[in-house]
Amino acid sequence: FTLSALAPEALPRALAHLRSCLRPGGRLLLRDYGRLDLKQLKFARAARGRLGGGHGCEWYARGDGTTALFLTTEAVSALAAEAGFEVEEVRYDRRLAVNRAEHTRMHRVWVVAVLRRPAEAPGESGGSALLRPATVILLATTAVALMAWLRGRGSR
């Protein structure tokens, strides 16, 4: 749930940076908010919550000043291809969560993707991949580091 914390215009640069952290053949496993998730529907009811979008995403402001981005499978595929990833899988994960104490049903929607950095062609340098594992799992705890990196890069 890291990409959804970024502004839409920051997504291509963020994915390109994540790709550069992988070794050739390495995978990025992604799970983030999907379009028509319960949270998005709640934001849509608020009069001033929508900030617009871009890259096929819808962007909303929370009451505390943070933002949330809701992605489509098409947007993730296009952004991944733009960043130089091979798309192995992109799909929606739809779940019905039931709160038995409050007798409420919550329809949750996430986008799940498996993106691969292409193997290098013969004669090409492996680059300066920063991470050793072949697979990187993008967790919410990386959001702070990624946003700090983007803020630092935006001032150049």
Coordinates of C-alpha atoms in Angstrom, one line a residue:
F1 CA 0.0 0.0 0.0
T2 CA 2.8 2.4 -0.9
L3 CA 1.9 3.6 -4.3
S4 CA -1.5 4.8 -3.1
A5 CA 0.2 7.2 -0.7
L6 CA 1.9 9.0 -3.6
A7 CA 0.5 11.7 -6.0
P8 CA -0.4 10.4 -9.4
E9 CA 2.5 12.3 -11.1
A10 CA 5.0 10.6 -8.8
L11 CA 4.1 7.1 -9.9
P12 CA 6.2 6.7 -13.0
R13 CA 9.3 7.9 -11.2
A14 CA 8.6 5.7 -8.2
L15 CA 8.2 2.6 -10.3
A16 CA 11.3 3.4 -12.3
H17 CA 13.3 3.8 -9.0
L18 CA 11.9 0.5 -7.7
R19 CA 12.9 -1.2 -11.0
S20 CA 16.4 0.1 -10.7
C21 CA 16.7 -1.5 -7.2
L22 CA 16.1 -5.0 -8.7
R23 CA 18.6 -7.3 -10.2
P24 CA 17.8 -8.4 -13.8
G25 CA 15.0 -11.0 -13.5
G26 CA 14.0 -9.8 -10.1
R27 CA 10.3 -9.4 -9.2
L28 CA 8.3 -6.7 -7.5
L29 CA 5.1 -8.0 -5.8
L30 CA 2.6 -5.2 -5.4
R31 CA -0.7 -4.9 -3.6
D32 CA -2.5 -1.6 -3.3
Y33 CA -6.0 -0.1 -3.2
G34 CA -8.1 -0.9 -6.2
R35 CA -10.8 1.2 -7.9
L36 CA -14.3 0.9 -6.3
D37 CA -12.8 -0.2 -2.9
L38 CA -15.0 0.5 0.1
K39 CA -12.7 3.4 1.1
Q40 CA -12.9 5.0 -2.3
L41 CA -16.7 4.9 -2.2
K42 CA -16.6 6.6 1.2
F43 CA -14.3 9.3 -0.1
A44 CA -16.5 9.8 -3.1
R45 CA -19.5 10.7 -0.9
A46 CA -17.5 13.6 0.7
A47 CA -18.1 16.9 -1.1
R48 CA -14.5 18.0 -1.2
G49 CA -12.6 14.7 -1.1
R50 CA -11.7 14.2 -4.8
L51 CA -8.4 15.7 -6.0
G52 CA -8.6 14.4 -9.5
G53 CA -6.4 11.8 -10.9
G54 CA -4.0 10.9 -13.6
H55 CA -2.5 7.8 -15.1
G56 CA -5.9 6.1 -14.9
C57 CA -6.2 6.5 -11.1
E58 CA -8.5 8.4 -8.8
W59 CA -7.0 10.5 -6.0
Y60 CA -8.7 11.6 -2.8
A61 CA -7.8 13.6 0.3
R62 CA -8.4 12.3 3.8
G63 CA -9.5 14.5 6.7
D64 CA -6.0 14.5 8.2
G65 CA -4.4 15.9 5.0
T66 CA -3.0 12.6 3.7
T67 CA -4.1 11.3 0.3
A68 CA -5.2 8.0 -1.1
L69 CA -4.9 6.8 -4.7
F70 CA -7.1 4.1 -6.1
L71 CA -5.6 2.1 -9.0
T72 CA -7.0 0.1 -11.9
T73 CA -5.4 -2.9 -13.4
E74 CA -5.0 -1.0 -16.7
A75 CA -3.2 1.8 -14.9
V76 CA -0.8 -0.5 -13.1
S77 CA 0.0 -2.3 -16.4
A78 CA 0.6 0.9 -18.3
L79 CA 2.8 2.4 -15.5
A80 CA 4.8 -0.8 -15.1
A81 CA 5.4 -1.0 -18.9
E82 CA 6.4 2.7 -18.9
A83 CA 8.9 2.0 -16.1
G84 CA 10.4 -0.9 -18.0
F85 CA 8.8 -3.8 -16.2
E86 CA 7.5 -7.0 -17.8
V87 CA 4.0 -7.6 -16.4
E88 CA 3.6 -11.2 -15.3
E89 CA 0.2 -10.7 -13.6
V90 CA -2.1 -7.9 -12.7
R91 CA -5.5 -8.6 -11.3
Y92 CA -8.1 -7.4 -8.8
D93 CA -8.4 -9.1 -5.4
R94 CA -12.0 -8.7 -4.3
R95 CA -12.9 -9.7 -0.7
L96 CA -16.0 -9.4 1.4
A97 CA -15.2 -8.6 5.0
V98 CA -17.9 -9.1 7.5
N99 CA -17.9 -7.3 10.9
R100 CA -20.1 -9.6 13.0
A101 CA -20.2 -7.3 16.0
E102 CA -21.6 -4.4 14.0
H103 CA -23.4 -6.6 11.4
T104 CA -21.7 -4.7 8.5
R105 CA -20.4 -6.1 5.2
M106 CA -17.4 -4.4 3.6
H107 CA -16.5 -4.9 0.0
R108 CA -12.8 -4.5 -0.4
V109 CA -10.9 -4.3 -3.7
W110 CA -7.1 -4.4 -4.1
V111 CA -4.9 -4.5 -7.2
V112 CA -2.3 -7.3 -7.1
A113 CA 0.6 -7.4 -9.5
V114 CA 3.7 -9.3 -10.2
L115 CA 6.2 -7.2 -12.2
R116 CA 9.6 -8.5 -13.4
R117 CA 12.7 -6.5 -14.3
P118 CA 13.7 -8.0 -17.7
A119 CA 16.9 -10.0 -17.9
E120 CA 19.8 -8.1 -19.4
A121 CA 20.6 -8.7 -23.0
P122 CA 24.1 -10.2 -23.7
G123 CA 26.8 -7.5 -23.4
E124 CA 24.6 -5.2 -21.2
S125 CA 25.8 -4.3 -17.8
G126 CA 23.7 -5.6 -14.9
G127 CA 23.5 -2.0 -13.6
S128 CA 23.7 -1.1 -10.0
A129 CA 21.0 -3.2 -8.5
L130 CA 20.8 -2.4 -4.8
L131 CA 19.0 -5.4 -3.6
R132 CA 20.3 -8.9 -3.4
P133 CA 17.1 -11.0 -3.3
A134 CA 15.5 -11.9 -6.7
T135 CA 12.1 -10.8 -5.3
V136 CA 11.2 -7.6 -3.5
I137 CA 8.0 -7.4 -1.6
L138 CA 6.7 -3.9 -1.4
L139 CA 5.3 -3.3 2.1
A140 CA 3.6 -0.3 3.7
T141 CA 6.7 0.3 5.8
T142 CA 8.6 1.3 2.7
A143 CA 6.3 4.2 2.0
V144 CA 8.2 6.6 4.2
A145 CA 11.5 5.9 2.6
L146 CA 10.1 6.1 -0.9
M147 CA 8.3 9.3 -0.3
A148 CA 11.4 10.8 1.2
W149 CA 13.4 9.8 -1.8
L150 CA 10.8 11.3 -4.1
R151 CA 10.8 14.6 -2.2
G152 CA 14.6 14.8 -2.4
R153 CA 14.5 14.1 -6.1
G154 CA 11.7 16.6 -6.8
S155 CA 13.9 19.5 -5.7
R156 CA 16.4 18.9 -8.4

